[in-house]
Short mmCIF file of C-alpha atoms in Angstrom, two decimals:
data_model
loop_
_atom_site.label_atom_id
_atom_site.label_comp_id
_atom_site.label_asym_id
_atom_site.label_seq_id
_atom_site.Cartn_x
_atom_site.Cartn_y
_atom_site.Cartn_z
CA UNK A 180 -10.63 2.55 13.41
CA UNK A 181 -11.89 4.07 10.16
CA UNK A 182 -12.34 1.59 7.37
CA UNK A 183 -9.77 1.10 4.62
CA UNK A 184 -11.10 -0.95 1.70
CA UNK A 185 -9.77 -4.50 1.70
CA UNK A 186 -8.30 -4.25 -1.78
CA UNK A 187 -6.90 -1.25 -3.57
CA UNK A 188 -5.29 -0.62 -6.94
CA UNK A 189 -1.53 -0.23 -6.84
CA UNK A 190 -0.12 1.97 -9.60
CA UNK A 191 3.65 1.56 -9.29
CA UNK A 192 5.25 1.31 -12.77
CA UNK A 193 1.90 2.17 -14.39
CA UNK A 194 3.35 5.14 -16.23
CA UNK A 195 1.85 4.85 -19.71
CA UNK A 196 -0.63 7.75 -19.56
CA UNK A 197 -3.48 6.13 -21.46
CA UNK A 198 -3.10 2.78 -19.73
CA UNK A 199 -2.94 4.39 -16.30
CA UNK A 200 -6.03 6.54 -16.81
CA UNK A 201 -7.97 3.59 -18.21
CA UNK A 202 -6.92 1.16 -15.47
CA UNK A 203 -7.79 3.56 -12.64
CA UNK A 204 -11.15 4.35 -14.25
CA UNK A 205 -11.88 0.67 -14.89
CA UNK A 206 -10.95 -0.33 -11.35
CA UNK A 207 -13.19 2.29 -9.77
CA UNK A 208 -16.12 1.45 -11.99
CA UNK A 209 -15.56 -2.25 -11.21
CA UNK A 210 -15.89 -1.59 -7.49
CA UNK A 211 -12.45 -0.66 -6.18
CA UNK A 212 -12.53 2.19 -3.69
CA UNK A 213 -8.85 2.54 -2.80
CA UNK A 214 -6.24 3.99 -5.18
CA UNK A 215 -2.57 4.10 -4.20
CA UNK A 216 0.13 6.20 -5.89
CA UNK A 217 3.28 8.13 -4.95
CA UNK A 218 5.34 11.12 -6.00
CA UNK A 219 8.14 8.74 -6.94
CA UNK A 220 5.93 6.82 -9.39
CA UNK A 221 5.67 9.83 -11.70
CA UNK A 222 2.02 9.14 -12.46
CA UNK A 223 0.00 11.26 -10.02
CA UNK A 224 -1.40 13.42 -12.83
CA UNK A 225 -2.75 10.51 -14.85
CA UNK A 226 -3.98 8.72 -11.72
CA UNK A 227 -5.95 11.89 -10.97
CA UNK A 228 -7.33 11.90 -14.52
CA UNK A 229 -8.49 8.31 -14.06
CA UNK A 230 -10.23 9.20 -10.80
CA UNK A 231 -11.93 12.17 -12.46
CA UNK A 232 -13.01 10.06 -15.46
CA UNK A 233 -14.66 7.35 -13.38
CA UNK A 234 -18.37 7.48 -12.70
CA UNK A 235 -17.74 7.41 -8.94
CA UNK A 236 -18.08 10.23 -6.43
CA UNK A 237 -14.82 11.55 -4.97
CA UNK A 238 -15.95 11.01 -1.38
CA UNK A 239 -16.43 7.31 -2.12
CA UNK A 240 -12.76 6.82 -3.05
CA UNK A 241 -9.85 6.46 -0.62
CA UNK A 242 -6.85 8.11 -2.33
CA UNK A 243 -3.32 7.79 -0.97
CA UNK A 244 0.02 9.10 -2.16
CA UNK A 245 3.50 9.29 -0.65
CA UNK A 246 6.09 12.02 -0.12
CA UNK A 247 9.61 11.04 -1.06
CA UNK A 248 12.95 12.25 0.24
CA UNK A 249 14.43 12.46 -3.25
CA UNK A 250 11.52 14.38 -4.79
CA UNK A 251 10.79 17.27 -2.45
CA UNK A 252 12.58 16.23 0.72
CA UNK A 253 11.15 15.40 4.13
CA UNK A 254 11.94 18.51 6.14
CA UNK A 255 8.83 20.18 7.58
CA UNK A 256 8.24 22.76 4.83
CA UNK A 257 9.25 20.30 2.13
CA UNK A 258 6.50 17.90 3.23
CA UNK A 259 3.95 20.74 3.08
CA UNK A 260 5.16 21.80 -0.37
CA UNK A 261 5.25 18.23 -1.64
CA UNK A 262 1.68 17.61 -0.54
CA UNK A 263 0.49 20.75 -2.31
CA UNK A 264 2.20 19.64 -5.53
CA UNK A 265 0.68 16.15 -5.24
CA UNK A 266 -2.82 17.60 -4.72
CA UNK A 267 -2.37 19.80 -7.78
CA UNK A 268 -1.22 16.86 -9.89
CA UNK A 269 -4.05 14.65 -8.68
CA UNK A 270 -6.61 17.42 -9.14
CA UNK A 271 -7.87 16.93 -5.59
CA UNK A 272 -8.65 19.22 -2.66
CA UNK A 273 -7.55 16.73 -0.03
CA UNK A 274 -6.01 13.28 0.38
CA UNK A 275 -7.41 10.42 2.38
CA UNK A 276 -3.88 9.42 3.40
CA UNK A 277 -0.33 10.67 2.95
CA UNK A 278 2.62 8.35 3.58
CA UNK A 279 6.30 8.91 4.26
CA UNK A 280 7.52 6.71 1.41
CA UNK A 281 10.86 5.67 2.95
CA UNK A 282 12.63 6.69 6.19
CA UNK A 283 15.75 7.76 4.26
CA UNK A 284 17.45 10.94 3.05
CA UNK A 285 16.61 13.88 5.29
CA UNK A 286 13.82 12.03 7.09
CA UNK A 287 13.86 13.11 10.73
CA UNK A 288 10.89 12.17 12.91
CA UNK A 289 11.15 15.43 14.88
CA UNK A 290 10.95 17.44 11.63
CA UNK A 291 8.94 15.26 9.27
CA UNK A 292 6.19 13.93 11.51
CA UNK A 293 4.93 17.28 12.88
CA UNK A 294 4.34 18.38 9.27
CA UNK A 295 1.88 15.50 8.89
CA UNK A 296 0.01 16.65 12.01
CA UNK A 297 -0.16 20.14 10.51
CA UNK A 298 -1.65 18.74 7.30
CA UNK A 299 -4.27 16.81 9.30
CA UNK A 300 -5.13 19.95 11.27
CA UNK A 301 -5.49 21.86 7.99
CA UNK A 302 -7.88 19.21 6.60
CA UNK A 303 -5.54 18.59 3.66
CA UNK A 304 -5.10 14.96 4.64
CA UNK A 305 -7.38 12.71 6.66
CA UNK A 306 -4.88 10.08 7.76
CA UNK A 307 -1.15 9.59 8.30
CA UNK A 308 0.71 6.62 6.88
CA UNK A 309 4.29 5.37 6.91
CA UNK A 310 5.96 3.01 4.47
CA UNK A 311 8.98 0.71 4.68
CA UNK A 312 9.66 1.35 8.37
CA UNK A 313 10.97 -1.01 11.05
CA UNK A 314 9.21 -1.50 14.39
CA UNK A 315 11.83 0.72 16.03
CA UNK A 316 11.27 3.51 13.50
CA UNK A 317 7.50 3.14 13.85
CA UNK A 318 7.83 3.63 17.60
CA UNK A 319 9.94 6.77 17.07
CA UNK A 320 7.37 8.19 14.68
CA UNK A 321 4.44 7.38 16.95
CA UNK A 322 6.20 9.21 19.78
CA UNK A 323 6.23 12.37 17.64
CA UNK A 324 2.78 11.99 16.10
CA UNK A 325 -0.24 13.67 17.67
CA UNK A 326 -2.63 12.16 15.14
CA UNK A 327 -3.22 8.43 15.04
CA UNK A 328 -0.97 6.44 12.75
CA UNK A 329 -3.47 4.89 10.35
CA UNK A 330 -1.40 2.51 8.23
CA UNK A 331 2.04 1.11 7.54
CA UNK A 332 2.72 -0.02 3.97
CA UNK A 333 5.33 -2.69 3.25
CA UNK A 334 6.19 -5.44 0.82
CA UNK A 335 4.24 -8.47 2.03
CA UNK A 336 3.33 -11.78 0.40
CA UNK A 337 3.65 -15.53 1.08
CA UNK A 338 7.41 -15.33 0.50
CA UNK A 339 7.87 -12.37 2.89
CA UNK A 340 5.28 -12.78 5.62
CA UNK A 341 6.26 -9.84 7.85
CA UNK A 342 5.17 -11.46 11.12
CA UNK A 343 6.83 -8.82 13.30
CA UNK A 344 5.29 -5.89 11.45
CA UNK A 345 1.89 -7.61 11.37
CA UNK A 346 2.01 -8.11 15.14
CA UNK A 347 2.92 -4.44 15.56
CA UNK A 348 0.01 -3.30 13.38
CA UNK A 349 -2.44 -5.50 15.26
CA UNK A 350 -1.12 -4.39 18.65
CA UNK A 351 -1.59 -0.72 17.72
CA UNK A 352 -4.87 -1.24 15.81
CA UNK A 353 -3.37 0.05 12.57
CA UNK A 354 -3.58 -1.27 9.04
CA UNK A 355 -0.70 -3.12 7.42
CA UNK A 356 -0.99 -2.44 3.69
CA UNK A 357 0.71 -5.08 1.54
CA UNK A 358 2.39 -3.86 -1.62
CA UNK A 359 3.76 -6.34 -4.17
CA UNK A 360 1.34 -8.89 -2.65
CA UNK A 361 2.00 -11.25 -5.55
CA UNK A 362 5.78 -11.02 -5.09
CA UNK A 363 6.05 -9.60 -8.60
CA UNK A 364 4.45 -12.75 -9.98
CA UNK A 365 6.72 -15.13 -8.10
CA UNK A 366 3.82 -16.56 -6.06
CA UNK A 367 2.54 -18.15 -9.26
CA UNK A 368 5.43 -20.64 -9.10
CA UNK A 369 5.07 -21.62 -5.44
CA UNK A 370 3.88 -25.26 -5.18
CA UNK A 371 1.67 -24.61 -2.15
CA UNK A 372 -0.05 -21.72 -3.94
CA UNK A 373 -0.48 -23.79 -7.09
CA UNK A 374 -2.05 -26.68 -5.16
CA UNK A 375 -4.54 -24.43 -3.35
CA UNK A 376 -5.36 -22.68 -6.63
CA UNK A 377 -6.20 -26.03 -8.24
CA UNK A 378 -8.12 -27.21 -5.16
CA UNK A 379 -10.50 -24.22 -5.23
CA UNK A 380 -10.51 -23.53 -8.97
CA UNK A 381 -9.19 -20.00 -8.49
CA UNK A 382 -6.10 -18.14 -9.69
CA UNK A 383 -2.79 -18.17 -7.85
CA UNK A 384 -3.18 -14.40 -7.49
CA UNK A 385 -6.49 -14.86 -5.70
CA UNK A 386 -4.93 -17.43 -3.37
CA UNK A 387 -2.14 -15.06 -2.35
CA UNK A 388 -4.47 -12.09 -1.89
CA UNK A 389 -7.06 -14.12 0.03
CA UNK A 390 -4.33 -15.44 2.34
CA UNK A 391 -3.22 -11.90 3.11
CA UNK A 392 -6.80 -10.74 3.66
CA UNK A 393 -7.41 -13.63 6.06
CA UNK A 394 -5.15 -11.79 8.54
CA UNK A 395 -6.57 -9.15 10.84
CA UNK A 396 -5.65 -5.55 9.91
CA UNK A 397 -4.13 -6.46 6.51
CA UNK A 398 -5.12 -4.70 3.29
CA UNK A 399 -3.69 -5.30 -0.20
CA UNK A 400 -2.85 -3.07 -3.18
CA UNK A 401 -1.94 -5.36 -6.11
CA UNK A 402 -0.73 -3.62 -9.23
CA UNK A 403 -2.65 -4.42 -12.40
CA UNK A 404 -3.38 -2.64 -15.66
CA UNK A 405 -5.47 -5.04 -17.76
CA UNK A 406 -9.19 -5.34 -17.07
CA UNK A 407 -8.88 -9.11 -16.64
CA UNK A 408 -6.18 -8.86 -13.95
CA UNK A 409 -7.91 -5.96 -12.22
CA UNK A 410 -11.13 -8.00 -12.06
CA UNK A 411 -9.39 -11.23 -11.01
CA UNK A 412 -7.62 -9.46 -8.13
CA UNK A 413 -10.80 -7.72 -7.02
CA UNK A 414 -12.68 -10.99 -6.68
CA UNK A 415 -10.08 -12.30 -4.23
CA UNK A 416 -12.33 -10.64 -1.65
CA UNK A 417 -14.93 -13.33 -2.46
CA UNK A 418 -12.51 -16.17 -1.65
CA UNK A 419 -12.58 -17.89 1.74
CA UNK A 420 -9.59 -20.15 2.25
CA UNK A 421 -10.01 -22.89 4.80
CA UNK A 422 -7.81 -23.20 7.89
CA UNK A 423 -5.68 -25.88 6.26
CA UNK A 424 -4.97 -23.62 3.27
CA UNK A 425 -4.00 -20.69 5.47
CA UNK A 426 -1.73 -22.80 7.66
CA UNK A 427 -0.06 -24.36 4.65
CA UNK A 428 0.88 -20.92 3.32
CA UNK A 429 1.85 -19.72 6.81
CA UNK A 430 4.37 -22.57 6.91
CA UNK A 431 6.16 -21.61 3.68
CA UNK A 432 9.65 -21.14 5.05
CA UNK A 433 11.03 -18.55 2.65
CA UNK A 434 12.12 -14.95 3.08
CA UNK A 435 12.45 -13.32 -0.33
CA UNK A 436 12.32 -9.58 -0.83
CA UNK A 437 11.79 -8.08 -4.28
CA UNK A 438 11.96 -4.36 -3.42
CA UNK A 439 15.26 -3.00 -2.15
CA UNK A 440 16.86 0.41 -1.89
CA UNK A 441 19.94 1.93 -0.31
CA UNK A 442 19.29 2.95 3.27
CA UNK A 443 16.33 0.62 3.82
CA UNK A 444 15.87 -0.18 7.54
CA UNK A 445 16.39 -3.91 7.02
CA UNK A 446 19.86 -3.20 5.56
CA UNK A 447 21.03 -1.27 8.62
#
């Protein structure tokens, strides 16, 4: 399996042009090598400007975006058109990965998925990703896909541990990319996270990210815009939680989701 950097910069809601450019540039120059955006975020242009402004070679950066049913649609030609628009906005010749953002709207695996294979064959994308799918929908997509499915991106954090989707990713040797890995800041108030943070003298954010990264096949894309938070998150890769810490977080018996939308698979 090709390597996906352990930690990437999430850019959802980072729509202030100056802040977005500066945060992407700062993250890359700090050592990040994975930048995640989406058509739906409305910031592909400024994300691209941040990538261009950083003193880092393009081929060192893993760039991913997502096609969205409500932006261009997910029919075959709409996927192709949407990718071309995203490349133009990002100022790039190719993407390292393109995701289906949600399996909603006019998503149809027999129509949508072959378009991704065509983009791989055309060298416009290197890898195929899916986001917010169920195991059943992943299986349907894999049946249609000639390329390897590289990653599945979902909300994942200590309050939504996604055991079933993690097992699926590990069984198929795919990455599970955790968005909202800090549960929109709610992990900061979890007693187990607070205790482990105090024990090791690290931030609650680093505890949550290190716990996720302790799991095989998991990668994280925390959103941050300030240099301090970008740096703090990045250094979660230096944290090694002990077995007791990991098990204590594993045993948090809560299922709290902070990202919802009509038509999501878990609402069916």
